[in-house]
Structures are given as structure tokens and as C-alpha cells.
PDB file of C-alpha atoms in Angstrom:
ATOM      1  CA  MET A   1      -9.005 -15.571   6.520  1.00 44.00           C
ATOM      2  CA  THR A   2     -12.806 -15.622   6.623  1.00 40.00           C
ATOM      3  CA  THR A   3     -14.534 -14.950   3.324  1.00 43.00           C
ATOM      4  CA  PHE A   4     -17.458 -12.591   3.647  1.00 43.00           C
ATOM      5  CA  VAL A   5     -18.786 -12.738   0.085  1.00 42.00           C
ATOM      6  CA  THR A   6     -20.957 -15.547  -1.173  1.00 40.00           C
ATOM      7  CA  SER A   7     -21.373 -16.708  -4.728  1.00 38.00           C
ATOM      8  CA  ASP A   8     -23.786 -15.095  -7.185  1.00 40.00           C
ATOM      9  CA  ARG A   9     -25.889 -18.247  -7.220  1.00 38.00           C
ATOM     10  CA  GLU A  10     -26.216 -18.202  -3.413  1.00 40.00           C
ATOM     11  CA  SER A  11     -27.154 -14.508  -3.395  1.00 40.00           C
ATOM     12  CA  ARG A  12     -29.879 -14.837  -5.980  1.00 42.00           C
ATOM     13  CA  SER A  13     -31.265 -18.020  -4.483  1.00 39.00           C
ATOM     14  CA  GLY A  14     -31.990 -16.153  -1.260  1.00 38.00           C
ATOM     15  CA  THR A  15     -29.599 -18.249   0.863  1.00 36.00           C
ATOM     16  CA  ALA A  16     -26.663 -15.824   1.096  1.00 37.00           C
ATOM     17  CA  THR A  17     -25.551 -14.654   4.520  1.00 37.00           C
ATOM     18  CA  CYS A  18     -23.403 -11.847   5.819  1.00 38.00           C
ATOM     19  CA  PRO A  19     -21.766 -11.240   9.172  1.00 39.00           C
ATOM     20  CA  GLY A  20     -24.402 -10.180  11.643  1.00 38.00           C
ATOM     21  CA  ALA A  21     -27.283 -11.554   9.578  1.00 38.00           C
ATOM     22  CA  GLY A  22     -30.314 -12.902  11.394  1.00 39.00           C
ATOM     23  CA  PRO A  23     -31.856 -16.323  10.921  1.00 39.00           C
ATOM     24  CA  ALA A  24     -32.615 -17.245   7.325  1.00 40.00           C
ATOM     25  CA  ALA A  25     -36.158 -16.843   6.106  1.00 41.00           C
ATOM     26  CA  ASP A  26     -37.993 -19.138   3.725  1.00 50.00           C
ATOM     27  CA  PRO A  27     -35.502 -19.889   0.909  1.00 45.00           C
ATOM     28  CA  GLY A  28     -38.327 -19.654  -1.586  1.00 48.00           C
ATOM     29  CA  ALA A  29     -39.305 -16.132  -0.525  1.00 53.00           C
ATOM     30  CA  ASP A  30     -38.053 -13.185  -2.537  1.00 55.00           C
ATOM     31  CA  PRO A  31     -36.437 -10.658  -0.137  1.00 51.00           C
ATOM     32  CA  LEU A  32     -36.885  -7.948  -2.789  1.00 52.00           C
ATOM     33  CA  ALA A  33     -40.575  -8.660  -3.359  1.00 54.00           C
ATOM     34  CA  GLY A  34     -42.500  -5.503  -4.125  1.00 52.00           C
ATOM     35  CA  LEU A  35     -39.485  -3.629  -5.488  1.00 47.00           C
ATOM     36  CA  ASP A  36     -39.545  -2.865  -9.205  1.00 50.00           C
ATOM     37  CA  LEU A  37     -36.081  -4.150 -10.149  1.00 51.00           C
ATOM     38  CA  PRO A  38     -34.724  -5.264 -13.499  1.00 51.00           C
ATOM     39  CA  PRO A  39     -33.460  -8.859 -13.564  1.00 56.00           C
ATOM     40  CA  LEU A  40     -30.219  -9.088 -11.611  1.00 57.00           C
ATOM     41  CA  PRO A  41     -27.241  -9.551 -13.950  1.00 56.00           C
ATOM     42  CA  GLU A  42     -24.256 -11.762 -13.252  1.00 60.00           C
ATOM     43  CA  LEU A  43     -22.894  -9.490 -10.533  1.00 57.00           C
ATOM     44  CA  ARG A  44     -19.186 -10.052 -11.215  1.00 58.00           C
ATOM     45  CA  GLU A  45     -19.748  -9.242 -14.894  1.00 62.00           C
ATOM     46  CA  ALA A  46     -21.948  -6.158 -14.452  1.00 66.00           C
ATOM     47  CA  SER A  47     -20.682  -3.011 -16.161  1.00 73.00           C
ATOM     48  CA  THR A  48     -19.665  -0.003 -14.088  1.00 77.00           C
ATOM     49  CA  ALA A  49     -22.763   1.939 -15.151  1.00 80.00           C
ATOM     50  CA  ASP A  50     -25.086  -0.986 -14.346  1.00 79.00           C
ATOM     51  CA  ALA A  51     -23.385  -1.509 -10.973  1.00 80.00           C
ATOM     52  CA  ARG A  52     -23.854   2.142 -10.003  1.00 84.00           C
ATOM     53  CA  ALA A  53     -27.480   2.270 -11.116  1.00 85.00           C
ATOM     54  CA  LEU A  54     -28.405  -0.987  -9.403  1.00 86.00           C
ATOM     55  CA  SER A  55     -26.481  -0.010  -6.261  1.00 86.00           C
ATOM     56  CA  ARG A  56     -28.572   3.157  -5.899  1.00 88.00           C
ATOM     57  CA  VAL A  57     -31.766   1.098  -6.100  1.00 87.00           C
ATOM     58  CA  LEU A  58     -30.467  -1.453  -3.587  1.00 88.00           C
ATOM     59  CA  PHE A  59     -29.300   1.218  -1.134  1.00 89.00           C
ATOM     60  CA  ALA A  60     -32.772   2.765  -1.253  1.00 88.00           C
ATOM     61  CA  ARG A  61     -34.235  -0.655  -0.473  1.00 86.00           C
ATOM     62  CA  LEU A  62     -31.655  -1.300   2.278  1.00 86.00           C
ATOM     63  CA  ALA A  63     -32.683   1.888   4.088  1.00 87.00           C
ATOM     64  CA  GLU A  64     -36.243   0.536   4.324  1.00 86.00           C
ATOM     65  CA  LEU A  65     -35.284  -2.863   5.747  1.00 85.00           C
ATOM     66  CA  GLU A  66     -34.712  -3.828   9.363  1.00 85.00           C
ATOM     67  CA  GLU A  67     -31.092  -4.673  10.163  1.00 85.00           C
ATOM     68  CA  GLY A  68     -30.615  -8.332  11.093  1.00 83.00           C
ATOM     69  CA  THR A  69     -33.406  -9.639   8.879  1.00 86.00           C
ATOM     70  CA  HIS A  70     -32.816 -12.059   6.044  1.00 88.00           C
ATOM     71  CA  ALA A  71     -33.946  -9.445   3.521  1.00 86.00           C
ATOM     72  CA  TYR A  72     -31.444  -6.913   4.891  1.00 87.00           C
ATOM     73  CA  SER A  73     -28.658  -9.524   4.710  1.00 87.00           C
ATOM     74  CA  TYR A  74     -29.639 -10.449   1.159  1.00 87.00           C
ATOM     75  CA  VAL A  75     -29.567  -6.838  -0.099  1.00 87.00           C
ATOM     76  CA  ARG A  76     -26.286  -6.016   1.641  1.00 89.00           C
ATOM     77  CA  ASN A  77     -24.673  -9.205   0.317  1.00 89.00           C
ATOM     78  CA  THR A  78     -25.777  -8.274  -3.198  1.00 88.00           C
ATOM     79  CA  LEU A  79     -24.262  -4.813  -2.763  1.00 90.00           C
ATOM     80  CA  VAL A  80     -20.967  -6.354  -1.649  1.00 91.00           C
ATOM     81  CA  GLU A  81     -20.742  -8.568  -4.713  1.00 89.00           C
ATOM     82  CA  LEU A  82     -21.895  -5.803  -7.013  1.00 88.00           C
ATOM     83  CA  ASN A  83     -19.087  -3.504  -5.836  1.00 90.00           C
ATOM     84  CA  LEU A  84     -16.205  -5.986  -5.538  1.00 90.00           C
ATOM     85  CA  ALA A  85     -14.600  -4.252  -8.519  1.00 89.00           C
ATOM     86  CA  LEU A  86     -13.893  -1.317  -6.170  1.00 91.00           C
ATOM     87  CA  VAL A  87     -11.911  -3.650  -3.903  1.00 92.00           C
ATOM     88  CA  ARG A  88      -9.936  -5.081  -6.804  1.00 90.00           C
ATOM     89  CA  TYR A  89      -9.191  -1.568  -8.047  1.00 89.00           C
ATOM     90  CA  ALA A  90      -7.997  -0.497  -4.575  1.00 90.00           C
ATOM     91  CA  VAL A  91      -5.792  -3.587  -4.205  1.00 89.00           C
ATOM     92  CA  GLY A  92      -4.272  -2.880  -7.618  1.00 87.00           C
ATOM     93  CA  ARG A  93      -2.926   0.423  -6.275  1.00 83.00           C
ATOM     94  CA  PHE A  94      -0.620  -1.411  -3.866  1.00 81.00           C
ATOM     95  CA  ARG A  95       2.597  -3.249  -4.667  1.00 73.00           C
ATOM     96  CA  LEU A  96       2.142  -6.634  -3.008  1.00 69.00           C
ATOM     97  CA  ARG A  97       5.259  -8.491  -1.925  1.00 61.00           C
ATOM     98  CA  SER A  98       4.875 -11.255   0.623  1.00 62.00           C
ATOM     99  CA  GLU A  99       1.118 -10.742   0.987  1.00 69.00           C
ATOM    100  CA  SER A 100      -1.289 -12.971  -0.932  1.00 78.00           C
ATOM    101  CA  ARG A 101      -3.496 -10.922  -3.266  1.00 83.00           C
ATOM    102  CA  GLU A 102      -6.536 -12.915  -2.123  1.00 87.00           C
ATOM    103  CA  ASP A 103      -5.811 -12.037   1.516  1.00 86.00           C
ATOM    104  CA  VAL A 104      -5.583  -8.341   0.683  1.00 88.00           C
ATOM    105  CA  VAL A 105      -8.815  -8.556  -1.337  1.00 90.00           C
ATOM    106  CA  GLN A 106     -10.526 -10.009   1.748  1.00 91.00           C
ATOM    107  CA  VAL A 107      -9.168  -7.161   3.869  1.00 90.00           C
ATOM    108  CA  GLY A 108     -10.480  -4.678   1.300  1.00 91.00           C
ATOM    109  CA  THR A 109     -13.846  -6.450   1.358  1.00 93.00           C
ATOM    110  CA  VAL A 110     -14.066  -5.712   5.092  1.00 92.00           C
ATOM    111  CA  GLY A 111     -13.605  -2.041   4.205  1.00 92.00           C
ATOM    112  CA  LEU A 112     -16.298  -2.346   1.523  1.00 93.00           C
ATOM    113  CA  ILE A 113     -18.766  -3.783   4.053  1.00 93.00           C
ATOM    114  CA  LYS A 114     -17.992  -0.941   6.470  1.00 92.00           C
ATOM    115  CA  ALA A 115     -18.601   1.571   3.681  1.00 92.00           C
ATOM    116  CA  ILE A 116     -21.940  -0.060   2.818  1.00 92.00           C
ATOM    117  CA  ASN A 117     -23.001   0.080   6.484  1.00 90.00           C
ATOM    118  CA  ARG A 118     -22.144   3.802   6.713  1.00 90.00           C
ATOM    119  CA  TYR A 119     -23.343   5.010   3.315  1.00 91.00           C
ATOM    120  CA  ASP A 120     -26.292   7.397   3.203  1.00 89.00           C
ATOM    121  CA  LEU A 121     -27.905   7.642  -0.224  1.00 86.00           C
ATOM    122  CA  GLY A 122     -29.530  10.935   0.781  1.00 86.00           C
ATOM    123  CA  GLU A 123     -26.148  12.692   1.016  1.00 86.00           C
ATOM    124  CA  GLY A 124     -25.936  12.706  -2.797  1.00 85.00           C
ATOM    125  CA  THR A 125     -22.387  11.302  -2.971  1.00 87.00           C
ATOM    126  CA  GLU A 126     -21.758   8.490  -5.433  1.00 89.00           C
ATOM    127  CA  PHE A 127     -21.011   5.256  -3.572  1.00 91.00           C
ATOM    128  CA  PRO A 128     -17.618   4.577  -5.256  1.00 90.00           C
ATOM    129  CA  THR A 129     -16.438   8.053  -4.226  1.00 90.00           C
ATOM    130  CA  PHE A 130     -17.524   7.364  -0.647  1.00 91.00           C
ATOM    131  CA  ALA A 131     -16.290   3.770  -0.435  1.00 92.00           C
ATOM    132  CA  LEU A 132     -12.780   3.943  -1.928  1.00 91.00           C
ATOM    133  CA  PRO A 133     -11.175   5.894   0.976  1.00 92.00           C
ATOM    134  CA  THR A 134     -12.645   3.398   3.454  1.00 92.00           C
ATOM    135  CA  ILE A 135     -11.411   0.398   1.456  1.00 92.00           C
ATOM    136  CA  VAL A 136      -7.928   1.860   0.962  1.00 91.00           C
ATOM    137  CA  GLY A 137      -7.763   2.850   4.643  1.00 89.00           C
ATOM    138  CA  GLU A 138      -8.618  -0.699   5.722  1.00 89.00           C
ATOM    139  CA  ILE A 139      -5.838  -2.101   3.511  1.00 88.00           C
ATOM    140  CA  LYS A 140      -3.319   0.453   4.797  1.00 83.00           C
ATOM    141  CA  ARG A 141      -4.198  -0.409   8.406  1.00 81.00           C
ATOM    142  CA  HIS A 142      -3.657  -4.074   7.602  1.00 80.00           C
ATOM    143  CA  PHE A 143      -0.192  -3.380   6.206  1.00 74.00           C
ATOM    144  CA  ARG A 144       0.631  -1.087   9.130  1.00 66.00           C
ATOM    145  CA  ASP A 145      -0.349  -3.727  11.678  1.00 59.00           C
ATOM    146  CA  THR A 146       1.243  -6.729   9.960  1.00 61.00           C
ATOM    147  CA  SER A 147       4.266  -5.363   8.102  1.00 59.00           C
ATOM    148  CA  TRP A 148       7.758  -4.428   9.211  1.00 54.00           C
ATOM    149  CA  ALA A 149       8.438  -0.728   9.629  1.00 54.00           C
ATOM    150  CA  VAL A 150      11.684  -1.205   7.660  1.00 58.00           C
ATOM    151  CA  ARG A 151      12.001  -3.887   5.010  1.00 63.00           C
ATOM    152  CA  VAL A 152      14.511  -6.620   5.951  1.00 62.00           C
ATOM    153  CA  PRO A 153      15.324  -9.981   4.278  1.00 70.00           C
ATOM    154  CA  ARG A 154      12.987 -12.869   5.056  1.00 70.00           C
ATOM    155  CA  ARG A 155      15.785 -14.848   6.747  1.00 77.00           C
ATOM    156  CA  MET A 156      16.194 -11.968   9.207  1.00 74.00           C
ATOM    157  CA  GLN A 157      12.446 -11.890   9.848  1.00 71.00           C
ATOM    158  CA  GLU A 158      12.519 -15.622  10.612  1.00 79.00           C
ATOM    159  CA  ARG A 159      15.587 -15.180  12.819  1.00 82.00           C
ATOM    160  CA  ARG A 160      13.785 -12.491  14.823  1.00 77.00           C
ATOM    161  CA  LEU A 161      10.942 -14.920  15.518  1.00 79.00           C
ATOM    162  CA  THR A 162      13.412 -17.649  16.553  1.00 87.00           C
ATOM    163  CA  LEU A 163      15.220 -15.284  18.933  1.00 86.00           C
ATOM    164  CA  ALA A 164      11.963 -13.903  20.344  1.00 83.00           C
ATOM    165  CA  LYS A 165      10.722 -17.410  21.217  1.00 86.00           C
ATOM    166  CA  ALA A 166      14.091 -18.425  22.675  1.00 87.00           C
ATOM    167  CA  SER A 167      14.303 -15.209  24.689  1.00 86.00           C
ATOM    168  CA  ALA A 168      10.826 -15.785  26.159  1.00 84.00           C
ATOM    169  CA  ARG A 169      11.737 -19.343  27.223  1.00 86.00           C
ATOM    170  CA  LEU A 170      15.026 -18.262  28.799  1.00 86.00           C
ATOM    171  CA  GLU A 171      13.422 -15.366  30.668  1.00 84.00           C
ATOM    172  CA  GLN A 172      11.015 -17.832  32.270  1.00 80.00           C
ATOM    173  CA  THR A 173      13.909 -20.089  33.281  1.00 83.00           C
ATOM    174  CA  LEU A 174      16.493 -17.488  34.295  1.00 83.00           C
ATOM    175  CA  GLY A 175      14.220 -14.825  35.700  1.00 81.00           C
ATOM    176  CA  ARG A 176      16.054 -12.168  33.638  1.00 84.00           C
ATOM    177  CA  GLY A 177      16.808 -11.255  30.073  1.00 84.00           C
ATOM    178  CA  PRO A 178      19.203 -13.728  28.373  1.00 87.00           C
ATOM    179  CA  SER A 179      22.668 -12.755  27.149  1.00 90.00           C
ATOM    180  CA  VAL A 180      23.866 -13.111  23.569  1.00 88.00           C
ATOM    181  CA  THR A 181      25.861 -16.224  24.530  1.00 90.00           C
ATOM    182  CA  GLU A 182      22.826 -17.848  26.152  1.00 90.00           C
ATOM    183  CA  LEU A 183      20.661 -17.085  23.113  1.00 90.00           C
ATOM    184  CA  ALA A 184      23.324 -18.565  20.848  1.00 90.00           C
ATOM    185  CA  GLU A 185      23.400 -21.792  22.883  1.00 90.00           C
ATOM    186  CA  GLN A 186      19.601 -21.983  22.953  1.00 89.00           C
ATOM    187  CA  THR A 187      19.098 -21.424  19.212  1.00 89.00           C
ATOM    188  CA  GLY A 188      22.249 -23.010  17.785  1.00 90.00           C
ATOM    189  CA  LEU A 189      23.203 -19.752  16.075  1.00 89.00           C
ATOM    190  CA  ASP A 190      26.598 -18.080  16.140  1.00 89.00           C
ATOM    191  CA  GLU A 191      26.885 -15.096  18.470  1.00 89.00           C
ATOM    192  CA  ASP A 192      27.389 -12.832  15.444  1.00 88.00           C
ATOM    193  CA  GLU A 193      24.152 -14.154  13.941  1.00 87.00           C
ATOM    194  CA  VAL A 194      22.342 -13.508  17.230  1.00 88.00           C
ATOM    195  CA  VAL A 195      23.594  -9.923  17.335  1.00 87.00           C
ATOM    196  CA  GLU A 196      22.588  -9.426  13.688  1.00 83.00           C
ATOM    197  CA  GLY A 197      19.101 -10.766  14.434  1.00 81.00           C
ATOM    198  CA  LEU A 198      18.676  -8.544  17.485  1.00 81.00           C
ATOM    199  CA  VAL A 199      19.679  -5.478  15.477  1.00 78.00           C
ATOM    200  CA  ALA A 200      17.278  -6.434  12.675  1.00 72.00           C
ATOM    201  CA  ALA A 201      14.478  -6.811  15.233  1.00 71.00           C
ATOM    202  CA  ASN A 202      14.678  -3.063  15.821  1.00 66.00           C
ATOM    203  CA  ALA A 203      13.244  -2.592  12.325  1.00 62.00           C
ATOM    204  CA  TYR A 204       9.998  -4.375  13.251  1.00 60.00           C
ATOM    205  CA  LYS A 205       8.567  -1.325  14.956  1.00 57.00           C
ATOM    206  CA  THR A 206       9.957   2.190  14.964  1.00 55.00           C
ATOM    207  CA  SER A 207       9.155   5.210  17.095  1.00 52.00           C
ATOM    208  CA  SER A 208       9.119   8.853  16.161  1.00 52.00           C
ATOM    209  CA  LEU A 209      12.059  10.961  17.309  1.00 47.00           C
ATOM    210  CA  ASP A 210       9.449  13.211  18.930  1.00 50.00           C
ATOM    211  CA  TYR A 211       7.965  10.358  20.962  1.00 49.00           C
ATOM    212  CA  HIS A 212      10.169  10.902  24.022  1.00 48.00           C
ATOM    213  CA  ALA A 213       9.605  13.684  26.496  1.00 48.00           C
ATOM    214  CA  ALA A 214      10.693  17.109  25.261  1.00 47.00           C
ATOM    215  CA  ASP A 215      13.069  19.426  27.066  1.00 47.00           C
ATOM    216  CA  GLU A 216      12.210  22.889  28.393  1.00 49.00           C
ATOM    217  CA  GLU A 217      12.584  24.384  24.905  1.00 52.00           C
ATOM    218  CA  GLY A 218      10.030  21.937  23.498  1.00 52.00           C
ATOM    219  CA  GLU A 219      12.568  19.906  21.522  1.00 51.00           C
ATOM    220  CA  SER A 220      12.877  16.166  22.093  1.00 51.00           C
ATOM    221  CA  PHE A 221      16.205  14.780  23.267  1.00 49.00           C
ATOM    222  CA  LEU A 222      16.721  12.546  20.238  1.00 51.00           C
ATOM    223  CA  ALA A 223      15.756  15.275  17.774  1.00 53.00           C
ATOM    224  CA  ARG A 224      18.281  17.622  19.392  1.00 54.00           C
ATOM    225  CA  ARG A 225      21.018  14.967  19.225  1.00 52.00           C
ATOM    226  CA  THR A 226      20.418  14.139  15.565  1.00 56.00           C
ATOM    227  CA  GLY A 227      20.827  17.754  14.438  1.00 57.00           C
ATOM    228  CA  ALA A 228      19.022  19.758  11.791  1.00 62.00           C
ATOM    229  CA  PRO A 229      18.149  18.465   8.303  1.00 67.00           C
ATOM    230  CA  ASP A 230      20.969  18.912   5.781  1.00 70.00           C
ATOM    231  CA  PRO A 231      19.636  20.990   2.850  1.00 70.00           C
ATOM    232  CA  ASP A 232      22.279  19.485   0.536  1.00 74.00           C
ATOM    233  CA  LEU A 233      21.306  15.878   1.279  1.00 75.00           C
ATOM    234  CA  GLU A 234      18.647  15.786  -1.428  1.00 74.00           C
ATOM    235  CA  LYS A 235      21.197  17.113  -3.943  1.00 76.00           C
ATOM    236  CA  VAL A 236      23.575  14.273  -3.053  1.00 78.00           C
ATOM    237  CA  GLU A 237      20.805  11.696  -3.419  1.00 77.00           C
ATOM    238  CA  ASN A 238      19.882  13.098  -6.833  1.00 75.00           C
ATOM    239  CA  LEU A 239      23.494  12.998  -8.005  1.00 78.00           C
ATOM    240  CA  VAL A 240      23.904   9.388  -6.865  1.00 81.00           C
ATOM    241  CA  SER A 241      20.653   8.440  -8.613  1.00 80.00           C
ATOM    242  CA  LEU A 242      21.689  10.255 -11.785  1.00 81.00           C
ATOM    243  CA  LYS A 243      25.094   8.582 -12.093  1.00 83.00           C
ATOM    244  CA  PRO A 244      23.950   5.243 -13.622  1.00 86.00           C
ATOM    245  CA  LEU A 245      21.479   7.075 -15.872  1.00 85.00           C
ATOM    246  CA  VAL A 246      24.195   9.349 -17.235  1.00 85.00           C
ATOM    247  CA  GLU A 247      26.581   6.412 -17.714  1.00 85.00           C
ATOM    248  CA  ALA A 248      23.931   4.681 -19.828  1.00 86.00           C
ATOM    249  CA  LEU A 249      23.715   7.622 -22.268  1.00 86.00           C
ATOM    250  CA  PRO A 250      25.480   7.536 -25.665  1.00 89.00           C
ATOM    251  CA  GLU A 251      28.936   9.123 -25.729  1.00 89.00           C
ATOM    252  CA  ARG A 252      27.778  12.235 -27.628  1.00 88.00           C
ATOM    253  CA  ASP A 253      24.951  12.880 -25.132  1.00 88.00           C
ATOM    254  CA  ARG A 254      27.404  12.617 -22.233  1.00 87.00           C
ATOM    255  CA  LYS A 255      29.701  15.060 -24.061  1.00 89.00           C
ATOM    256  CA  VAL A 256      26.851  17.549 -24.485  1.00 88.00           C
ATOM    257  CA  LEU A 257      26.010  17.332 -20.776  1.00 86.00           C
ATOM    258  CA  ASP A 258      29.645  17.777 -19.801  1.00 88.00           C
ATOM    259  CA  LEU A 259      30.068  20.859 -21.978  1.00 89.00           C
ATOM    260  CA  ARG A 260      26.788  22.424 -20.807  1.00 88.00           C
ATOM    261  CA  PHE A 261      26.875  21.714 -17.069  1.00 85.00           C
ATOM    262  CA  GLY A 262      30.558  20.949 -16.515  1.00 84.00           C
ATOM    263  CA  ALA A 263      32.296  23.534 -18.684  1.00 86.00           C
ATOM    264  CA  GLU A 264      29.179  25.776 -18.499  1.00 86.00           C
ATOM    265  CA  MET A 265      29.336  26.523 -22.217  1.00 89.00           C
ATOM    266  CA  THR A 266      26.431  28.137 -24.061  1.00 90.00           C
ATOM    267  CA  GLN A 267      24.423  26.216 -26.639  1.00 90.00           C
ATOM    268  CA  SER A 268      26.115  28.194 -29.438  1.00 90.00           C
ATOM    269  CA  GLU A 269      29.552  27.335 -28.049  1.00 91.00           C
ATOM    270  CA  ILE A 270      28.631  23.676 -27.779  1.00 88.00           C
ATOM    271  CA  GLY A 271      27.382  23.730 -31.365  1.00 89.00           C
ATOM    272  CA  ALA A 272      30.672  25.211 -32.535  1.00 90.00           C
ATOM    273  CA  GLU A 273      32.600  22.597 -30.555  1.00 88.00           C
ATOM    274  CA  LEU A 274      30.641  19.673 -31.999  1.00 87.00           C
ATOM    275  CA  GLY A 275      30.062  21.095 -35.481  1.00 90.00           C
ATOM    276  CA  ILE A 276      26.268  21.257 -35.200  1.00 89.00           C
ATOM    277  CA  SER A 277      23.732  24.084 -35.030  1.00 91.00           C
ATOM    278  CA  GLN A 278      22.601  25.778 -31.826  1.00 91.00           C
ATOM    279  CA  MET A 279      19.035  24.582 -32.528  1.00 92.00           C
ATOM    280  CA  HIS A 280      20.294  20.997 -32.763  1.00 91.00           C
ATOM    281  CA  VAL A 281      22.060  21.407 -29.404  1.00 89.00           C
ATOM    282  CA  SER A 282      18.847  22.735 -27.863  1.00 91.00           C
ATOM    283  CA  ARG A 283      16.882  19.721 -29.094  1.00 91.00           C
ATOM    284  CA  LEU A 284      19.573  17.344 -27.850  1.00 89.00           C
ATOM    285  CA  LEU A 285      19.592  18.902 -24.380  1.00 90.00           C
ATOM    286  CA  SER A 286      15.799  18.768 -24.139  1.00 91.00           C
ATOM    287  CA  SER A 287      15.773  15.099 -25.130  1.00 90.00           C
ATOM    288  CA  ILE A 288      18.625  14.171 -22.765  1.00 88.00           C
ATOM    289  CA  LEU A 289      17.117  15.988 -19.780  1.00 88.00           C
ATOM    290  CA  ARG A 290      13.707  14.457 -20.432  1.00 89.00           C
ATOM    291  CA  ARG A 291      15.218  10.936 -20.429  1.00 87.00           C
ATOM    292  CA  LEU A 292      17.086  11.631 -17.183  1.00 85.00           C
ATOM    293  CA  ARG A 293      13.984  13.090 -15.563  1.00 85.00           C
ATOM    294  CA  ASP A 294      11.877  10.101 -16.593  1.00 84.00           C
ATOM    295  CA  GLY A 295      14.570   7.768 -15.267  1.00 83.00           C
ATOM    296  CA  LEU A 296      14.572   9.499 -11.874  1.00 78.00           C
ATOM    297  CA  THR A 297      10.791   9.485 -11.499  1.00 78.00           C
ATOM    298  CA  GLU A 298      10.217   5.980 -12.856  1.00 73.00           C
ATOM    299  CA  PRO A 299       9.061   3.549 -10.087  1.00 65.00           C
ATOM    300  CA  ALA A 300      11.756   1.118  -8.947  1.00 56.00           C
TER     301      ALA A 300
END
């Protein structure tokens, strides 16, 4: 993946370039000559406050420069480096699996450059507030365009590629779509493995149930066939999720839950059953329910 950001040394030496930059000017010339700027800090080590203050000054200067000139490229490159922390923050909000963090940072940097190109200092919005949605949107588009719609094991992803290549070759030779047996002979896989790979390939891209043409009543065919949402489904999911959490509780806590929600006893009745006060039962229930709630909402 192409790296758009140059090093600090390159930027401050006047030799940094950005996509779309014009021909380089005299390396000894200062592109920011005439602008009352404090000495540029090490950009990757600049504090948040310094980065914001310096960014405002550089955006004001950028608005005065002609796009495509070396000075314009220099100032924009400096802004990119100065605000790379925004990209790293945005990337940190995603759980990366097979993707390299560096690749995602580069994707986010594309979003940062787009934000710099569109930002208008006169609007009064702080640049981080303006840029973050653009950076996050660029990363989300990358995942949408390169990721599977439904997560499947890597071996199945590789099998889909193998079958897709074999299918393309056979279609050229046969003049029609190949059968499962023909794909098995071509790839050396068992027919069951071919079928499994073809089914898994359906997870690469999904379509909405509303994608197909609707009937006269405005309801799509697939939506009508699948029926209405089951209001009790969420309750079943919660119960299944709760089961291992409840099993992990101490025996007394499970007993308290059983008496309260199974036998539907009052706190006073539970206290009498266990030989403790009603207030103690209340505290126990609050603690137990809080642990179960935290367990349900905790990220996997």
C-alpha cells in the first residue's frame, strides 16, 4: 500500500511531497517564509494542544497558497503528520483481525488527507471534530469492500478462491458452469468439500431481503416467506447467554436467584429461608444482578 506521509526530517527540509503536488521548488527555500510561526516541534511528539494551535495557523496559510505548488504540498504534508494521532485514535476504535494495523493506518491517512482538503477554517469547527467522521468512514468503507459479509474460517476463504479460479477455467473450456463433480476433479477436493466451499462462498456478499422486486402490497417475496420477527427471540438469546454466567456463580447466589425468580419469593421470605436479613438479601440480589448485567454487556 502506498505511504502518503513523509518523515519529519523530509517535511522540515522542504523536500516532502504529497499526492498531486507540483514540481519541487528550491530545496533551500522556506515555503512558510513570511509567516510568523514558532519553531516546528517534532510533529509525532507534539501535544494535542500544540497540534491544534499549529494546525489552525497552517490551515490559514494553506488557504492563501495555490494548490499544486511546492509550498502548498509542504503545508499540507505538515498538517498530515501533525494530525496522524487522529488516525491512530480512529484505528484503535476497530477490532483488527486479519488486517495489518499499518494497512488500516494508511487507509485512515487517506481519510485524513480528504478531510484536510475539505476543511474550511472559517466555519469555526475544530479540525479533529471535522476530520474524525471522514477518517472513520474511510476505514469502514475499506472493511466493507474487502471483508466478508459473514465471518468464515480462513480455510473456507481460501477454498472459495480455489473454487472460483477452477470454475472460471472450466467455464472457458466447457462453455457452461461446471458441476460439483467436475470442480472436485479440477481441484482435487472431495465433492463434500466442494459443496461446503460453495455454500461458504455465499457469505462473501449478502443482499438485503428487500432487494428483490416487491409484490403488489409492497412486500418483497423473500421478506414475506421469512415471516414476521419473533418478539420472544431476544428473550431466548438472553437466556442462552445468561446460562454460563449463572452457572459460574457461587452456590448461595444461585440459590438466591432460584428463590427470587424461580419460586417468586419475596426478599423477606428468602431471608427467612436462608437465615439472613431482608436487607442482606437485597444487597445480594443487587450484586448478583450487576455481575450478570456486566457479563452480558462485556465485549466478547
